[in-house]
Short mmCIF file of C-alpha atoms in Angstrom, two decimals:
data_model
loop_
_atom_site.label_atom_id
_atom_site.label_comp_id
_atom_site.label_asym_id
_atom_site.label_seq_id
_atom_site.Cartn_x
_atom_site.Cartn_y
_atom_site.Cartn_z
CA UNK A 1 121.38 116.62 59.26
CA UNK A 2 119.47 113.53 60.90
CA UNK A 3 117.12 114.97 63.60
CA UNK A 4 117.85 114.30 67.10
CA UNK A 5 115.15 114.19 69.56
CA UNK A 6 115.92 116.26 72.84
CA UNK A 7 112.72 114.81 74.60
CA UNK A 8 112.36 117.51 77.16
CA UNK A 9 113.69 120.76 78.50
CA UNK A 10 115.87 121.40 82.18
CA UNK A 11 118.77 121.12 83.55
CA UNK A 12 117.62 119.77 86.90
CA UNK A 13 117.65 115.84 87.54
CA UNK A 14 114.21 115.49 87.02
CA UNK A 15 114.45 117.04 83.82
CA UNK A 16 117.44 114.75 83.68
CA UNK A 17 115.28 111.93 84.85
CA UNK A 18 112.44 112.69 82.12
CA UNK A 19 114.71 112.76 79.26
CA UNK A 20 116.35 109.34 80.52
CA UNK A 21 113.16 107.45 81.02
CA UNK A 22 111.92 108.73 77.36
CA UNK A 23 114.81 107.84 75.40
CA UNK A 24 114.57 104.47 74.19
CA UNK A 25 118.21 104.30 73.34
CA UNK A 26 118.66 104.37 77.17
CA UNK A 27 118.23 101.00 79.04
CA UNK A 28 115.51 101.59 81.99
CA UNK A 29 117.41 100.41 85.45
CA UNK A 30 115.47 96.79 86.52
CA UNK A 31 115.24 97.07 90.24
CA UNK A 32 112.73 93.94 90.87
CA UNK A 33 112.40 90.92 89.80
CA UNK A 34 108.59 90.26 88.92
CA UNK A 35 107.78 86.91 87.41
CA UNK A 36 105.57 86.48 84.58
CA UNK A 37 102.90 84.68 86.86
CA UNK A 38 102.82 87.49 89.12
CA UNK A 39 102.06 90.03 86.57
CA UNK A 40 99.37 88.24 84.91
CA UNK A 41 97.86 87.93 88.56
CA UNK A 42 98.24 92.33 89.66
CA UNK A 43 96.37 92.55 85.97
CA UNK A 44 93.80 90.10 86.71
CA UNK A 45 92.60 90.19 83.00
CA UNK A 46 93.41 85.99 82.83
CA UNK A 47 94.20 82.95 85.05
CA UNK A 48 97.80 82.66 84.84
CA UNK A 49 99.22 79.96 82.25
CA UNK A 50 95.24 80.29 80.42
CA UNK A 51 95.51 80.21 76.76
CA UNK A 52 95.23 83.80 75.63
CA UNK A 53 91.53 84.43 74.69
CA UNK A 54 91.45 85.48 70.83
CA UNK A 55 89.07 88.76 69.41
CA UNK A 56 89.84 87.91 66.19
CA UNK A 57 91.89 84.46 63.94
CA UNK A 58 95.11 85.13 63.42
CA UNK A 59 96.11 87.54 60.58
CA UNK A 60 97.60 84.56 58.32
CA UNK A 61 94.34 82.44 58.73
CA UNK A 62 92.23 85.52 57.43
CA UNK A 63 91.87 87.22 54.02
CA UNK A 64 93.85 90.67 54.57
CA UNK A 65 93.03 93.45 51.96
CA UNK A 66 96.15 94.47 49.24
CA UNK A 67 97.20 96.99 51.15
CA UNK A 68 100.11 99.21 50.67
CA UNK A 69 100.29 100.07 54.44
CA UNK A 70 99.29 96.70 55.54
CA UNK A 71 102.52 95.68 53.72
CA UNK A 72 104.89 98.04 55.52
CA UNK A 73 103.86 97.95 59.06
CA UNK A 74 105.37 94.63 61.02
CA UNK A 75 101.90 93.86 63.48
CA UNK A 76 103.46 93.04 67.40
CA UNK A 77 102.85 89.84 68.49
CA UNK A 78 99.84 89.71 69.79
CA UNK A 79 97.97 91.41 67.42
CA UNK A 80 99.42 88.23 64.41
CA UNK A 81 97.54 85.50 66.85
CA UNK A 82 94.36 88.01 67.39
CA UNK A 83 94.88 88.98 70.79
CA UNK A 84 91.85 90.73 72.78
CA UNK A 85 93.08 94.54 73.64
CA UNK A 86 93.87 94.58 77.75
CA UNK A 87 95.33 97.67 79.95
CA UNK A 88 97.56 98.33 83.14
CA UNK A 89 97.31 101.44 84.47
CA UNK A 90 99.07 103.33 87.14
CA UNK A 91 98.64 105.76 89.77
CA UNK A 92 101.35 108.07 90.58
CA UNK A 93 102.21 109.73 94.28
CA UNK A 94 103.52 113.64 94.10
CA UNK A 95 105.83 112.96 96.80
CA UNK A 96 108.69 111.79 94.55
CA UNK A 97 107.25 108.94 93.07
CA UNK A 98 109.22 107.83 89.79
CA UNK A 99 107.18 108.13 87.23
CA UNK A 100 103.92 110.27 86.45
CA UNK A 101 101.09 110.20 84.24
CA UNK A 102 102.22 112.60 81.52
CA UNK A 103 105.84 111.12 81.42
CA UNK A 104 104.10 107.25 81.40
CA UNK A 105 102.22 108.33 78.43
CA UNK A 106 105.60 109.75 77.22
CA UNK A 107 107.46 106.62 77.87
CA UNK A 108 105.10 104.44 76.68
CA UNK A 109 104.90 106.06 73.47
CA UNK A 110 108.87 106.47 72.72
CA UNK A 111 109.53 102.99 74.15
CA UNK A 112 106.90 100.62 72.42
CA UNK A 113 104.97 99.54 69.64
CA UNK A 114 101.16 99.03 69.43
CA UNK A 115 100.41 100.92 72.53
CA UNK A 116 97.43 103.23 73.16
CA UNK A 117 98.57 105.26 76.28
CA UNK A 118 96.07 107.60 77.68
CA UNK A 119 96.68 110.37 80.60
CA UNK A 120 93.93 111.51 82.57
CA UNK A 121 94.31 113.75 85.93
CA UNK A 122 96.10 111.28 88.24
CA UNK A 123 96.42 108.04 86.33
CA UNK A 124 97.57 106.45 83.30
CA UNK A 125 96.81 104.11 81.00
CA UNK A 126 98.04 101.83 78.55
CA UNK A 127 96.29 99.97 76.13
CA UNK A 128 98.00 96.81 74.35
CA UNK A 129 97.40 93.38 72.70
CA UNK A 130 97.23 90.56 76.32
CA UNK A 131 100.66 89.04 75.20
CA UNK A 132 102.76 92.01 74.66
CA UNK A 133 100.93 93.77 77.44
CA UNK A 134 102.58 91.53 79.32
CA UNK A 135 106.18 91.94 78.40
CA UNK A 136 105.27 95.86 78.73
CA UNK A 137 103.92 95.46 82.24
CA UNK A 138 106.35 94.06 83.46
CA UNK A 139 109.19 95.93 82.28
CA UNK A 140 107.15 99.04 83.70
CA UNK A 141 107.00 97.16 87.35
CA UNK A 142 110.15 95.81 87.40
CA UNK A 143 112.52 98.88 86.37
CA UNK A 144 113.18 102.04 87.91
CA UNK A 145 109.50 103.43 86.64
CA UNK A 146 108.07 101.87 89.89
CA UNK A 147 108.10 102.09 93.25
CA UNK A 148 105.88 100.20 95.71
CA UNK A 149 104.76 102.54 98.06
CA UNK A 150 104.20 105.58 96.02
CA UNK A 151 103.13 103.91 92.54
CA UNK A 152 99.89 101.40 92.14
CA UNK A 153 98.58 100.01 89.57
CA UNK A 154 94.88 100.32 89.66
CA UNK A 155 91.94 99.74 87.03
CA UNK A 156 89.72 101.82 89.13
CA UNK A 157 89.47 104.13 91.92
CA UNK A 158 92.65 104.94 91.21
CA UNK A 159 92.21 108.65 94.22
CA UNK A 160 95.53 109.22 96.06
CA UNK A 161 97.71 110.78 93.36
CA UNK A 162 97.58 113.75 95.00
CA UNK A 163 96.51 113.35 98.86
CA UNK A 164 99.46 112.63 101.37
CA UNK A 165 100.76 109.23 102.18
CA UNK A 166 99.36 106.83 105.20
CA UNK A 167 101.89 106.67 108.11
CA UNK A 168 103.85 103.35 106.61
CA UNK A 169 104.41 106.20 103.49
CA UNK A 170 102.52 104.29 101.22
CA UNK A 171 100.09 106.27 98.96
CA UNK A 172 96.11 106.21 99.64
CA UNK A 173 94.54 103.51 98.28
CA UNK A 174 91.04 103.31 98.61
CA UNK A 175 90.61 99.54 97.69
CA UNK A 176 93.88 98.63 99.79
CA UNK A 177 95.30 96.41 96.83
CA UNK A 178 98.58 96.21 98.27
CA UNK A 179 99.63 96.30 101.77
CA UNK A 180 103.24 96.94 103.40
CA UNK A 181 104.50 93.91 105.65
CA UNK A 182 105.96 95.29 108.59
CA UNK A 183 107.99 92.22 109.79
CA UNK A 184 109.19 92.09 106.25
CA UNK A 185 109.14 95.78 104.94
CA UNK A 186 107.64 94.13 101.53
CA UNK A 187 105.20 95.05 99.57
CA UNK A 188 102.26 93.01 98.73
CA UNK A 189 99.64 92.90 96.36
CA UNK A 190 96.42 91.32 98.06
CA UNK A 191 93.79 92.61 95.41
CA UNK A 192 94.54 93.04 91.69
CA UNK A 193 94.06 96.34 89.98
CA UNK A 194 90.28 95.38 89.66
CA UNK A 195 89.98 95.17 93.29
CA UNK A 196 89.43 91.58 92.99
CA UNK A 197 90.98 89.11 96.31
CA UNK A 198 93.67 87.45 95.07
CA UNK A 199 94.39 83.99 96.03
CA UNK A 200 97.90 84.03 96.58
CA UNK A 201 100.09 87.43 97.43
CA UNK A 202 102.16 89.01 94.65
CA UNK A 203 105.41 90.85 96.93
CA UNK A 204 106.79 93.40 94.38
CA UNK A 205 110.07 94.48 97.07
CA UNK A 206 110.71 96.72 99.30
CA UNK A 207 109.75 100.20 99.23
CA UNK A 208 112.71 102.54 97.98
CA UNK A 209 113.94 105.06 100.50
CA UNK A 210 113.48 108.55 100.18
CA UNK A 211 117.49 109.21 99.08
CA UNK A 212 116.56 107.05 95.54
CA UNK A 213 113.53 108.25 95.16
CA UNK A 214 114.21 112.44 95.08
CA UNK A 215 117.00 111.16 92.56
CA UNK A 216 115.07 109.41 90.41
CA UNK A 217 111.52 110.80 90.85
CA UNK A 218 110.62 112.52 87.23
CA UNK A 219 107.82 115.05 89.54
CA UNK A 220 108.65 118.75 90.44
CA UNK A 221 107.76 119.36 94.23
CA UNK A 222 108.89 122.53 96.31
CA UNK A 223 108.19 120.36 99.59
CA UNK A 224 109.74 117.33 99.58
CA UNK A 225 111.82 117.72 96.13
CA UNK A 226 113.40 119.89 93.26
CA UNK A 227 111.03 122.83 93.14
CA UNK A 228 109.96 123.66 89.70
CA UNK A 229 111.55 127.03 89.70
CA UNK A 230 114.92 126.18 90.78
CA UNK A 231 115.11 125.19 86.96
CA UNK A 232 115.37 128.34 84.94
CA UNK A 233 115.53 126.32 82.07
CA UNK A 234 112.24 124.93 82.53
CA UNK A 235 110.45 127.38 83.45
CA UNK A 236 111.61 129.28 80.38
CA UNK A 237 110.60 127.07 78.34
CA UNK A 238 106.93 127.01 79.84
CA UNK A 239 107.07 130.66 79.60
CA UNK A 240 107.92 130.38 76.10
CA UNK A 241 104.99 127.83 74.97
CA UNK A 242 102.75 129.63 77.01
CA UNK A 243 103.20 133.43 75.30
CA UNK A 244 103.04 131.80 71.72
CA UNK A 245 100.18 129.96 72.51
CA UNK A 246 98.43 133.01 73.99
CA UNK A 247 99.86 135.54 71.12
CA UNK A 248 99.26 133.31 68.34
CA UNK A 249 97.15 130.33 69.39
CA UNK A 250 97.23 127.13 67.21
CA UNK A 251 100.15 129.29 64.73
CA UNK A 252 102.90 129.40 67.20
CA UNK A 253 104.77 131.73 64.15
CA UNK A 254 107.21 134.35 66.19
CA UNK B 1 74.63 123.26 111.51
CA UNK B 2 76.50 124.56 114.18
CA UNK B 3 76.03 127.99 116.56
CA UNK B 4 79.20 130.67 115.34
CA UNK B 5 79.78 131.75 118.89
CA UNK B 6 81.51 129.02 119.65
CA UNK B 7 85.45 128.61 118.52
CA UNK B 8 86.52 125.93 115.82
CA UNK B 9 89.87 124.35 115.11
CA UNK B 10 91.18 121.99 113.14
CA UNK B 11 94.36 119.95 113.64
CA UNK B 12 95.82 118.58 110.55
CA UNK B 13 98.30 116.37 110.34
CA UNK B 14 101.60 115.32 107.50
CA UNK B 15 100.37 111.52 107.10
CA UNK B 16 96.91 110.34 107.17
CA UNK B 17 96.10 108.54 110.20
CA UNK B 18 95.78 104.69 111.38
CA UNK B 19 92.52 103.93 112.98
CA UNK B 20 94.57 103.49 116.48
CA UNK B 21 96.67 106.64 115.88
CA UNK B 22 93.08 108.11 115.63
CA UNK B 23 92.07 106.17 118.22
CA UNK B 24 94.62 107.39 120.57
CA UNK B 25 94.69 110.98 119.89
CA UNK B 26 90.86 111.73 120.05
CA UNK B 27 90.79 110.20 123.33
CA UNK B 28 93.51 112.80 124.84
CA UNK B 29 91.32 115.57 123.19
CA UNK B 30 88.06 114.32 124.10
CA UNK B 31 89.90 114.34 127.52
CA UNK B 32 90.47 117.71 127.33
CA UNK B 33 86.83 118.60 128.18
CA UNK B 34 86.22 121.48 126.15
CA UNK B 35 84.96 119.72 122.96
CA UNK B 36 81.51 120.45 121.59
CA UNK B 37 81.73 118.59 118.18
CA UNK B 38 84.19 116.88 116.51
CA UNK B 39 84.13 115.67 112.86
CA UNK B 40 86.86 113.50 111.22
CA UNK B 41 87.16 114.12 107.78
CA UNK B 42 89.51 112.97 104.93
CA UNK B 43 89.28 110.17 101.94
CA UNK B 44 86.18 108.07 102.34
CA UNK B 45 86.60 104.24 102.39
CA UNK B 46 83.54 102.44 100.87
CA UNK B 47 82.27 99.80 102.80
CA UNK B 48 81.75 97.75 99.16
CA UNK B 49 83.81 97.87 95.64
CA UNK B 50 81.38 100.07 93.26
CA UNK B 51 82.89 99.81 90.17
CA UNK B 52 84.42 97.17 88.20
CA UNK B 53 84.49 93.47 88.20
CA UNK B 54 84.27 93.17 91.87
CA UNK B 55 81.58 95.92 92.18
CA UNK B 56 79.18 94.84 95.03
CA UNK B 57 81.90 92.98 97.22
CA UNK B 58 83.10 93.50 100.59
CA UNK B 59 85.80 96.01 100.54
CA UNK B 60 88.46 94.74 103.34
CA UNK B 61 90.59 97.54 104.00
CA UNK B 62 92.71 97.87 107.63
CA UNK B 63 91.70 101.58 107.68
CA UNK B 64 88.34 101.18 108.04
CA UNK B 65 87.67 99.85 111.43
CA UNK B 66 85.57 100.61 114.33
CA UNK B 67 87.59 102.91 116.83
CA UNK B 68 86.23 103.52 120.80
CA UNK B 69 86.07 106.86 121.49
CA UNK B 70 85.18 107.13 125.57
CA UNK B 71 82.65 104.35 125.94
CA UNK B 72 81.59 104.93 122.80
CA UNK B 73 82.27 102.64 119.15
CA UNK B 74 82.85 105.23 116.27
CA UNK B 75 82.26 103.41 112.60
CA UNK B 76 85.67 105.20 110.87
CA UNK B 77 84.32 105.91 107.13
CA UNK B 78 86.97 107.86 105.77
CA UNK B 79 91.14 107.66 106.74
CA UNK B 80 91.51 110.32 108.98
CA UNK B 81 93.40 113.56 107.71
CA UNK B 82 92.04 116.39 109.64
CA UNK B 83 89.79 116.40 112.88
CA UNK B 84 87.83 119.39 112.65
CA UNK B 85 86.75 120.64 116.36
CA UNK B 86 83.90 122.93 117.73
CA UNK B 87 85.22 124.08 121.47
CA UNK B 88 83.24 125.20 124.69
CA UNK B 89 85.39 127.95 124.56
CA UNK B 90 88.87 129.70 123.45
CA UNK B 91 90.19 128.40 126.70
CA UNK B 92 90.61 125.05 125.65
CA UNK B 93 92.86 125.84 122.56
CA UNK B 94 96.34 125.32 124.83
CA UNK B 95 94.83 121.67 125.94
CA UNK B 96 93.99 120.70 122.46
CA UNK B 97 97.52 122.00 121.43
CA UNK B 98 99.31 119.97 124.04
CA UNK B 99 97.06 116.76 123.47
CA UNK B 100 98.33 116.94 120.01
CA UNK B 101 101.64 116.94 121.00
CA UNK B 102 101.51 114.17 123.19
CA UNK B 103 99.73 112.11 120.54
CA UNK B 104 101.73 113.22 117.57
CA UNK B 105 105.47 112.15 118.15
CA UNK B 106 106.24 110.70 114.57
CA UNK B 107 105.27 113.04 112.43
CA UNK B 108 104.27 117.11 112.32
CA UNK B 109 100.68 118.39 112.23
CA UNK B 110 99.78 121.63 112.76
CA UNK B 111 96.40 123.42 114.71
CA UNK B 112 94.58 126.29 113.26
CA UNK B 113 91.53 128.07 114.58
CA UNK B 114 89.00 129.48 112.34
CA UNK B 115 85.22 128.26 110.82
CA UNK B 116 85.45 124.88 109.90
CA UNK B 117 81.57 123.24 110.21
CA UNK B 118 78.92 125.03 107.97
CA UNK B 119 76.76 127.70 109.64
CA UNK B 120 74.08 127.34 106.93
CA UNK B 121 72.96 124.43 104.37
CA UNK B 122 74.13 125.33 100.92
CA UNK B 123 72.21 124.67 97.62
CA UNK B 124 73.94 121.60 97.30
CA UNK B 125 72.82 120.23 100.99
CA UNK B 126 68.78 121.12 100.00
CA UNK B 127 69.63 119.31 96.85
CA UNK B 128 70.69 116.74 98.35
CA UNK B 129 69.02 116.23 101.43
CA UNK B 130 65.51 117.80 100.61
CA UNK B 131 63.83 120.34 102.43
CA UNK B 132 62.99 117.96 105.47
CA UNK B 133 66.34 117.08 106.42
CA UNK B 134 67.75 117.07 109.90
CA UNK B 135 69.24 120.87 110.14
CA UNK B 136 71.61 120.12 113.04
CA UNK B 137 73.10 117.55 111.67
CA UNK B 138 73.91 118.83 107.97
CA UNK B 139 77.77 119.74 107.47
CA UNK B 140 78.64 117.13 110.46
CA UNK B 141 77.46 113.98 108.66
CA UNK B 142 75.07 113.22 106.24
CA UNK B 143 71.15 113.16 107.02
CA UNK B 144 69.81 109.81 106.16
CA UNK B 145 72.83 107.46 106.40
CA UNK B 146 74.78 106.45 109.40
CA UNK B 147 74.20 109.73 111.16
CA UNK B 148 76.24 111.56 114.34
CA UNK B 149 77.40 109.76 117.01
CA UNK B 150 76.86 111.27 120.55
CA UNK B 151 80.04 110.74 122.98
CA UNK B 152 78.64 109.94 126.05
CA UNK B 153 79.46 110.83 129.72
CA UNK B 154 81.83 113.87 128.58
CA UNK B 155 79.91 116.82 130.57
#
């Protein structure tokens, strides 16, 4: 029998929500339309239409070693022209936003090739060749893994994960890199995720309301969501990985 | 440092506060005339970027503006989340409360009375600060920087 990966536990929509955003067989819903200009501007790693600056020649310029491994894995894009390794990462809200940084690192890992995600406390990561960085980015801006107000993506002092939102409901951002335009109800990007001024504004839409975002948030919250133990499934689960662990540490043998 | 006879609250509120939501609501407390000390504390907003490729540049931020408070212009450092209050006396607790109210209409926040400012300087404060530093002010803002400021024209 072919395996079948169930990608999480629950029976609650955000376990619902988890499994959905995992599964690469399931197409992520594009709410936005971000161009590929604007992108390369929030990352700030290049000026946008600049050549893409190389780390090493291009694999069919340079001597590879016979290698059976070499043979049998397809390199992305970026990493056949020599493309220097560049990131995105995100910061998550707890009230409801979309995504989070376990579930990114999830995502990213399921969904694409030649990524090195990374979750720390309340920010992710992902690591990537520029050019298919790029495609990645902006399918994780565009889609239903973002939301303006309560996701950013910051390179540093990334603090509001957890702290509660400013009175427009967007989440604390310490650098202010994007700013909600209250004649507009847009969002704007005025700094990239470096911080950095940015010459022109990037709008990434309007804030979702708080009806799409308890559906489609992938974050347990008694408060202002699905509490964690209104899933019994869940939290058996937990219960479960939790007594083997203790009982039989690294040999999880019942 | 602050005296323990004297009754604290702290009034804390669902969103983190605009400079003239701030603004607005210290003055109807201040108002109140009971208020001994107040200290506004949440997520500090530095002045410059410290890390990255901008580090050392001007950090322009909307939240971090200069407020008046009586006569009085208050540097905002942080985005207000809780205002932490040292009262005359009990007395004044119902004012506060009602202040509050008044100032508060889009969203909840709730007052609680308790110890809030530090009675004595920790470990961390003489490692810090040294052993010379300014007592009074230690657990109200930090000795060396930017300092208190003293509302005038309140008694």
């Amino acid at each position: 029998m072919a395996y079948k990966p169930q990608y999480g536990p629950g029976s609650s929509t955000i376990a619902e929500n988890r499994r959905k955003q995992m599964d690469p067989s399931t197409k992520l819903e594009k709410v936005r339309d971000i161009s590929d200009e604007d992108i390369v501007l929030i990352m700030g790693h290049k000026a946008p239409g600049a050549a893409y600056p190389t780390m090493h020649p291009p694999l069919n310029e340079q001597q590879e070693p016979d290698c059976p491994i070499r043979k049998m894995v397809v390199p992305i894009d970026g990493a056949k022209h020599g493309d220097r390794i560049r990131f995105i990462q995100f910061a998550d809200s707890m009230y409801n936003a979309p995504c989070q940084p376990y579930q990114r690192s999830y995502v990213a890992s399921y969904r694409y090739r030649g990524v090195d995600p990374g979750t720390l406390s309340g920010r992710q990561i992902v690591e990537c060749r520029e050019r298919d960085l790029e495609k990645l980015a902006k399918e994780l801006v565009g889609t239903e893994l973002f939301d303006p107000a309560r996701t950013g993506v910051r390179g540093s002092t990334v603090h509001g994960h957890s702290l509660r939102l400013d009175e427009d409901g967007m989440m604390f951002d310490m650098m202010q890199r994007r700013i909600l335009d209250k004649k507009s109800g847009v969002v704007k990007y005025v700094k990239n995720q470096n911080s950095e001024p940015l010459d022109k504004e990037v709008k990434v839409g309007k804030p979702m309301d708080e009806k799409w975002l308890k559906a489609h948030t992938t974050m347990f919250h008694s408060l202002v969501g699905t509490a964690f133990r209104s899933d019994a499934e869940y939290v058996e689960y937990v219960q479960r990985v939790h007594s083997n662990r203790t009982k039989y540490g690294y040999r999880p043998e019942e | 440092m602050t005296d323990a006879k004297y009754p604290q609250v702290r009034v804390v509120t669902e969103r983190l506060l605009n400079p003239d939501t701030v603004e607005r609501i210290i003055n109807l407390i201040v108002a109140t005339g009971g208020v001994r000390r107040v200290i506004l504390n949440g997520p500090r907003i530095p002045a410059v970027v410290s890390v990255g490729p901008a580090k050392g540049s001007r950090n322009i931020h909307d939240m971090r503006k200069i407020i008046k408070i009586g006569e009085q212009d208050v540097q905002l450092e942080v985005h207000v989340g809780t205002i932490v209050l040292e009262l005359e006396n009990r007395d004044f607790i119902p004012a506060i409360r009602e202040a509050c109210e008044k100032g508060f209409t889009t969203f909840s926040f709730y007052l609680q009375e308790g110890r809030y400012m530090k009675t004595e300087p920790s470990l961390v404060d003489y490692a810090k600060y040294g052993p010379d530093a300014d007592k009074d002010i230690i657990g109200l803002a930090e000795p060396g920087k930017s300092g208190p400021v003293i509302l005038q024209g309140t008694k």
